Amino acid sequence: AQSVTQLGSHVSVSEGALVLLRCNYSSSVPPYLFWYVQYPNQGLQLLLKYTSAATLVKGINGFEAEFKKSETSFHLTKPSAHMSDAAEYFCAVSNAGGTSYGKLTFGQGTILTVHP
Amino acid sequence: GAVVSQHPSRVICKSGTSVKIECRSLDFQATTMFWYRQFPKQSLMLMATSNEGSKATYEQGVEKDKFLINHASLTLSTLTVTSAHPEDSSFYICSARVAGQGAYEQYFGPGTRLTVT
């Protein structure tokens, strides 16, 4: 079984401030981890993914995430928030094997608000 | 590359009628497509996995006779909500996996907003 917990359903930051969105996962086999962004009434856009290569993953729009096996975490960060980053962010886990092969399990989502 | 489209983007139907939603991979072949539903202010919940040329695999609690999935080609999967009720109103999102790329990458469509009156 696999699961994802995103700590904080809402995060609010000022423009230019650090963005930190937290994600912890549970998986019985080595996971693949993803961060997606969703703008209102739109589908999901992949920000970045971890697939057992480098533990520090860089994505689009200046975002990055670090896979920490000991902490079962995959937190998303961006050094300086921009107004256009305001959206909902989803962390997801997938497994390369087992009964959940290829299926994505999503966290509950974190709404990021950016203040001027 | 790896663009997925959905049609329609919005649909309103009356209770008791059926509605079909299409999911297309525009520039790649997708042996596997996934259907999700998302209620307001909630996360995506996987409904079913659709494999080209075979029956869909439904998640626990999803009525396969109500949500009919057909994956007739490598670029098209359809979801038909039969005898729709107001509680079926939701945002339906499909995703597709590139054939031969591996198990972990899914590309998402823009979603279809279904409102049942």
Tab-separated table of C-alpha atoms in Angstrom:
chain	number	residue	atom	x	y	z
A	1	ALA	CA	0.000	0.000	0.000
A	2	GLN	CA	1.104	3.530	-0.607
A	3	SER	CA	-0.048	6.848	0.758
A	4	VAL	CA	0.875	10.512	0.736
A	5	THR	CA	0.403	13.132	3.402
A	6	GLN	CA	0.735	16.794	2.644
A	7	LEU	CA	1.167	18.864	5.762
A	8	GLY	CA	-0.826	22.044	5.536
A	9	SER	CA	-3.815	22.413	3.264
A	10	HIS	CA	-3.060	26.123	2.845
A	11	VAL	CA	0.277	27.917	2.714
A	12	SER	CA	0.569	31.663	2.369
A	13	VAL	CA	3.777	33.492	1.518
A	14	SER	CA	4.816	36.937	0.409
A	15	GLU	CA	6.128	37.520	-3.076
A	16	GLY	CA	9.874	36.910	-3.036
A	17	ALA	CA	9.762	34.691	0.041
A	18	LEU	CA	10.757	31.051	0.292
A	19	VAL	CA	8.133	28.496	-0.641
A	20	LEU	CA	8.115	25.225	1.295
A	21	LEU	CA	5.395	22.648	0.713
A	22	ARG	CA	5.681	19.484	2.755
A	23	CYS	CA	5.057	15.936	1.607
A	24	ASN	CA	5.587	12.663	3.406
A	25	TYR	CA	4.959	9.307	1.820
A	26	SER	CA	4.459	5.717	2.776
A	27	SER	CA	5.360	2.918	0.426
A	28	SER	CA	6.172	-0.757	0.815
A	29	VAL	CA	8.557	-0.669	-2.149
A	30	PRO	CA	10.958	2.008	-3.397
A	31	PRO	CA	8.768	4.865	-4.571
A	32	TYR	CA	8.619	7.183	-7.475
A	33	LEU	CA	7.551	10.632	-6.301
A	34	PHE	CA	5.994	13.546	-8.114
A	35	TRP	CA	4.845	17.081	-7.592
A	36	TYR	CA	2.043	18.421	-9.750
A	37	VAL	CA	0.508	21.887	-9.949
A	38	GLN	CA	-3.131	22.556	-10.735
A	39	TYR	CA	-4.570	25.918	-11.692
A	40	PRO	CA	-8.321	26.471	-11.260
A	41	ASN	CA	-10.467	24.344	-13.558
A	42	GLN	CA	-7.446	22.842	-15.248
A	43	GLY	CA	-5.702	19.500	-15.294
A	44	LEU	CA	-2.391	18.723	-13.630
A	45	GLN	CA	1.005	19.848	-14.805
A	46	LEU	CA	4.097	17.950	-13.750
A	47	LEU	CA	6.570	20.109	-11.830
A	48	LEU	CA	9.180	17.466	-11.126
A	49	LYS	CA	9.695	13.797	-10.415
A	50	TYR	CA	12.003	11.507	-8.466
A	51	THR	CA	12.658	8.133	-10.029
A	52	SER	CA	15.575	6.758	-7.971
A	53	ALA	CA	18.319	8.820	-9.581
A	54	ALA	CA	19.593	12.021	-7.934
A	55	THR	CA	17.887	12.763	-4.621
A	56	LEU	CA	17.742	16.499	-5.317
A	57	VAL	CA	15.413	17.024	-8.212
A	58	LYS	CA	15.034	20.271	-10.126
A	59	GLY	CA	11.819	21.010	-11.930
A	60	ILE	CA	10.152	23.700	-13.923
A	61	ASN	CA	9.497	27.273	-12.799
A	62	GLY	CA	12.382	27.236	-10.309
A	63	PHE	CA	10.972	24.504	-8.081
A	64	GLU	CA	13.019	21.708	-6.615
A	65	ALA	CA	12.473	18.841	-4.198
A	66	GLU	CA	14.708	16.579	-2.189
A	67	PHE	CA	14.032	12.906	-1.604
A	68	LYS	CA	14.950	11.934	1.951
A	69	LYS	CA	14.488	8.236	2.498
A	70	SER	CA	15.255	8.375	6.219
A	71	GLU	CA	12.488	10.922	6.704
A	72	THR	CA	10.176	9.489	4.020
A	73	SER	CA	9.816	13.021	2.746
A	74	PHE	CA	9.781	14.820	-0.572
A	75	HIS	CA	9.284	18.489	0.253
A	76	LEU	CA	8.900	21.037	-2.523
A	77	THR	CA	10.769	24.330	-2.358
A	78	LYS	CA	11.301	27.481	-4.350
A	79	PRO	CA	13.688	30.192	-3.168
A	80	SER	CA	11.570	33.148	-4.243
A	81	ALA	CA	7.809	33.035	-4.726
A	82	HIS	CA	6.164	34.722	-7.666
A	83	MET	CA	2.542	35.768	-7.938
A	84	SER	CA	2.089	33.266	-10.746
A	85	ASP	CA	2.972	30.416	-8.363
A	86	ALA	CA	-0.416	30.757	-6.676
A	87	ALA	CA	-2.140	27.441	-7.358
A	88	GLU	CA	-2.831	24.077	-5.781
A	89	TYR	CA	0.023	21.624	-5.481
A	90	PHE	CA	-0.254	17.874	-5.251
A	91	CYS	CA	2.365	15.397	-4.154
A	92	ALA	CA	1.956	11.881	-5.539
A	93	VAL	CA	3.610	8.495	-5.196
A	94	SER	CA	3.817	5.609	-7.614
A	95	ASN	CA	5.468	2.234	-7.418
A	96	ALA	CA	7.436	0.382	-10.029
A	97	GLY	CA	6.185	-2.929	-8.746
A	98	GLY	CA	3.728	-4.652	-6.482
A	99	THR	CA	-0.013	-4.397	-6.619
A	100	SER	CA	0.065	-0.640	-7.090
A	101	TYR	CA	2.224	-0.850	-10.204
A	102	GLY	CA	2.061	2.396	-12.138
A	103	LYS	CA	-0.815	3.851	-10.120
A	104	LEU	CA	-0.541	7.334	-8.729
A	105	THR	CA	-1.730	8.040	-5.212
A	106	PHE	CA	-2.200	11.719	-4.487
A	107	GLY	CA	-1.945	13.740	-1.349
A	108	GLN	CA	-4.780	16.025	-0.334
A	109	GLY	CA	-3.223	19.036	-1.957
A	110	THR	CA	-1.828	22.328	-0.680
A	111	ILE	CA	-3.192	25.642	-1.847
A	112	LEU	CA	-0.421	28.188	-2.181
A	113	THR	CA	-1.341	31.847	-1.865
A	114	VAL	CA	1.204	34.506	-2.742
A	115	HIS	CA	0.742	37.995	-1.342
A	116	PRO	CA	2.202	41.076	-3.014
B	1	GLY	CA	5.078	16.658	-26.769
B	2	ALA	CA	2.911	14.315	-24.662
B	3	VAL	CA	-0.307	16.287	-24.921
B	4	VAL	CA	-3.585	14.876	-23.688
B	5	SER	CA	-6.919	16.426	-24.575
B	6	GLN	CA	-10.383	15.935	-23.160
B	7	HIS	CA	-13.739	16.671	-24.689
B	8	PRO	CA	-15.947	18.278	-23.681
B	9	SER	CA	-14.378	20.661	-21.197
B	10	ARG	CA	-17.757	21.308	-19.601
B	11	VAL	CA	-21.038	19.473	-19.851
B	12	ILE	CA	-24.401	19.892	-18.196
B	13	CYS	CA	-26.865	17.051	-18.391
B	14	LYS	CA	-30.181	16.162	-16.848
B	15	SER	CA	-30.548	13.524	-14.199
B	16	GLY	CA	-31.078	10.092	-15.711
B	17	THR	CA	-29.277	10.760	-18.963
B	18	SER	CA	-25.863	9.501	-20.016
B	19	VAL	CA	-22.838	11.545	-20.949
B	20	LYS	CA	-19.620	10.525	-22.697
B	21	ILE	CA	-16.232	12.077	-22.051
B	22	GLU	CA	-13.353	11.550	-24.454
B	23	CYS	CA	-9.680	11.431	-23.608
B	24	ARG	CA	-7.161	11.573	-26.438
B	25	SER	CA	-3.406	11.397	-26.562
B	26	LEU	CA	-2.548	13.803	-29.373
B	27	ASP	CA	1.080	13.094	-30.142
B	28	PHE	CA	1.836	9.721	-28.643
B	29	GLN	CA	0.408	6.260	-28.236
B	30	ALA	CA	-0.995	5.392	-24.861
B	31	THR	CA	-1.433	1.764	-23.964
B	32	THR	CA	-2.722	2.770	-20.558
B	33	MET	CA	-5.010	5.614	-19.563
B	34	PHE	CA	-6.341	6.480	-16.151
B	35	TRP	CA	-9.575	8.141	-15.107
B	36	TYR	CA	-9.805	10.260	-11.988
B	37	ARG	CA	-12.539	12.277	-10.363
B	38	GLN	CA	-12.007	15.299	-8.222
B	39	PHE	CA	-14.642	16.773	-5.939
B	40	PRO	CA	-14.426	20.446	-5.020
B	41	LYS	CA	-11.515	21.242	-2.754
B	42	GLN	CA	-10.442	17.598	-2.717
B	43	SER	CA	-7.697	15.522	-4.214
B	44	LEU	CA	-7.842	13.292	-7.251
B	45	MET	CA	-9.236	9.838	-6.734
B	46	LEU	CA	-8.387	7.114	-9.211
B	47	MET	CA	-11.521	5.555	-10.648
B	48	ALA	CA	-10.151	3.075	-13.128
B	49	THR	CA	-7.226	2.018	-15.245
B	50	SER	CA	-7.936	1.589	-18.927
B	51	ASN	CA	-5.766	-0.627	-21.090
B	52	GLU	CA	-6.087	-0.608	-24.857
B	53	GLY	CA	-7.978	-3.601	-26.135
B	54	SER	CA	-8.953	-4.998	-22.754
B	55	LYS	CA	-11.438	-4.375	-19.988
B	56	ALA	CA	-10.816	-1.559	-17.589
B	57	THR	CA	-9.760	-2.242	-14.020
B	58	TYR	CA	-11.905	-0.372	-11.537
B	59	GLU	CA	-10.896	0.791	-8.105
B	60	GLN	CA	-12.767	-0.459	-5.098
B	61	GLY	CA	-16.077	1.292	-4.658
B	62	VAL	CA	-16.398	2.472	-8.268
B	63	GLU	CA	-19.447	1.079	-10.063
B	64	LYS	CA	-18.274	-0.352	-13.352
B	65	ASP	CA	-21.808	-0.491	-14.746
B	66	LYS	CA	-22.275	3.176	-14.064
B	67	PHE	CA	-18.914	4.402	-15.301
B	68	LEU	CA	-18.319	2.634	-18.592
B	69	ILE	CA	-14.801	2.868	-19.922
B	70	ASN	CA	-13.751	1.987	-23.439
B	71	HIS	CA	-10.182	2.106	-24.713
B	72	ALA	CA	-10.635	1.144	-28.317
B	73	SER	CA	-7.426	2.582	-29.727
B	74	LEU	CA	-3.978	3.634	-28.622
B	75	THR	CA	-5.014	7.281	-28.640
B	76	LEU	CA	-8.572	7.299	-27.344
B	77	SER	CA	-10.331	6.295	-24.160
B	78	THR	CA	-13.896	7.203	-23.292
B	79	LEU	CA	-15.741	7.414	-20.006
B	80	THR	CA	-19.513	7.197	-20.136
B	81	VAL	CA	-21.452	8.162	-17.050
B	82	THR	CA	-24.717	6.272	-17.339
B	83	SER	CA	-27.969	7.340	-15.696
B	84	ALA	CA	-26.256	10.340	-14.219
B	85	HIS	CA	-27.361	11.751	-10.892
B	86	PRO	CA	-26.523	15.047	-9.212
B	87	GLU	CA	-24.009	13.298	-6.970
B	88	ASP	CA	-22.032	12.377	-10.096
B	89	SER	CA	-21.311	16.051	-10.620
B	90	SER	CA	-17.564	16.365	-10.419
B	91	PHE	CA	-14.392	17.213	-12.283
B	92	TYR	CA	-13.213	14.221	-14.297
B	93	ILE	CA	-9.586	14.083	-15.339
B	94	CYS	CA	-7.853	11.522	-17.503
B	95	SER	CA	-4.185	10.770	-17.825
B	96	ALA	CA	-2.184	8.697	-20.248
B	97	ARG	CA	1.019	6.757	-20.048
B	98	VAL	CA	3.369	6.712	-23.002
B	99	ALA	CA	3.732	3.247	-24.451
B	100	GLY	CA	7.118	1.815	-23.624
B	101	GLN	CA	8.235	4.740	-21.491
B	102	GLY	CA	7.934	3.040	-18.169
B	103	ALA	CA	5.463	2.800	-15.404
B	104	TYR	CA	5.913	6.131	-13.775
B	105	GLU	CA	5.116	8.972	-16.135
B	106	GLN	CA	1.521	10.087	-16.663
B	107	TYR	CA	0.359	13.050	-18.700
B	108	PHE	CA	-2.882	14.673	-17.666
B	109	GLY	CA	-5.728	16.073	-19.658
B	110	PRO	CA	-7.297	19.442	-18.816
B	111	GLY	CA	-10.343	17.864	-17.188
B	112	THR	CA	-14.087	17.818	-17.823
B	113	ARG	CA	-16.516	19.558	-15.513
B	114	LEU	CA	-19.730	17.533	-15.312
B	115	THR	CA	-22.829	19.077	-13.801
B	116	VAL	CA	-25.932	16.953	-13.437
B	117	THR	CA	-29.147	18.871	-12.851
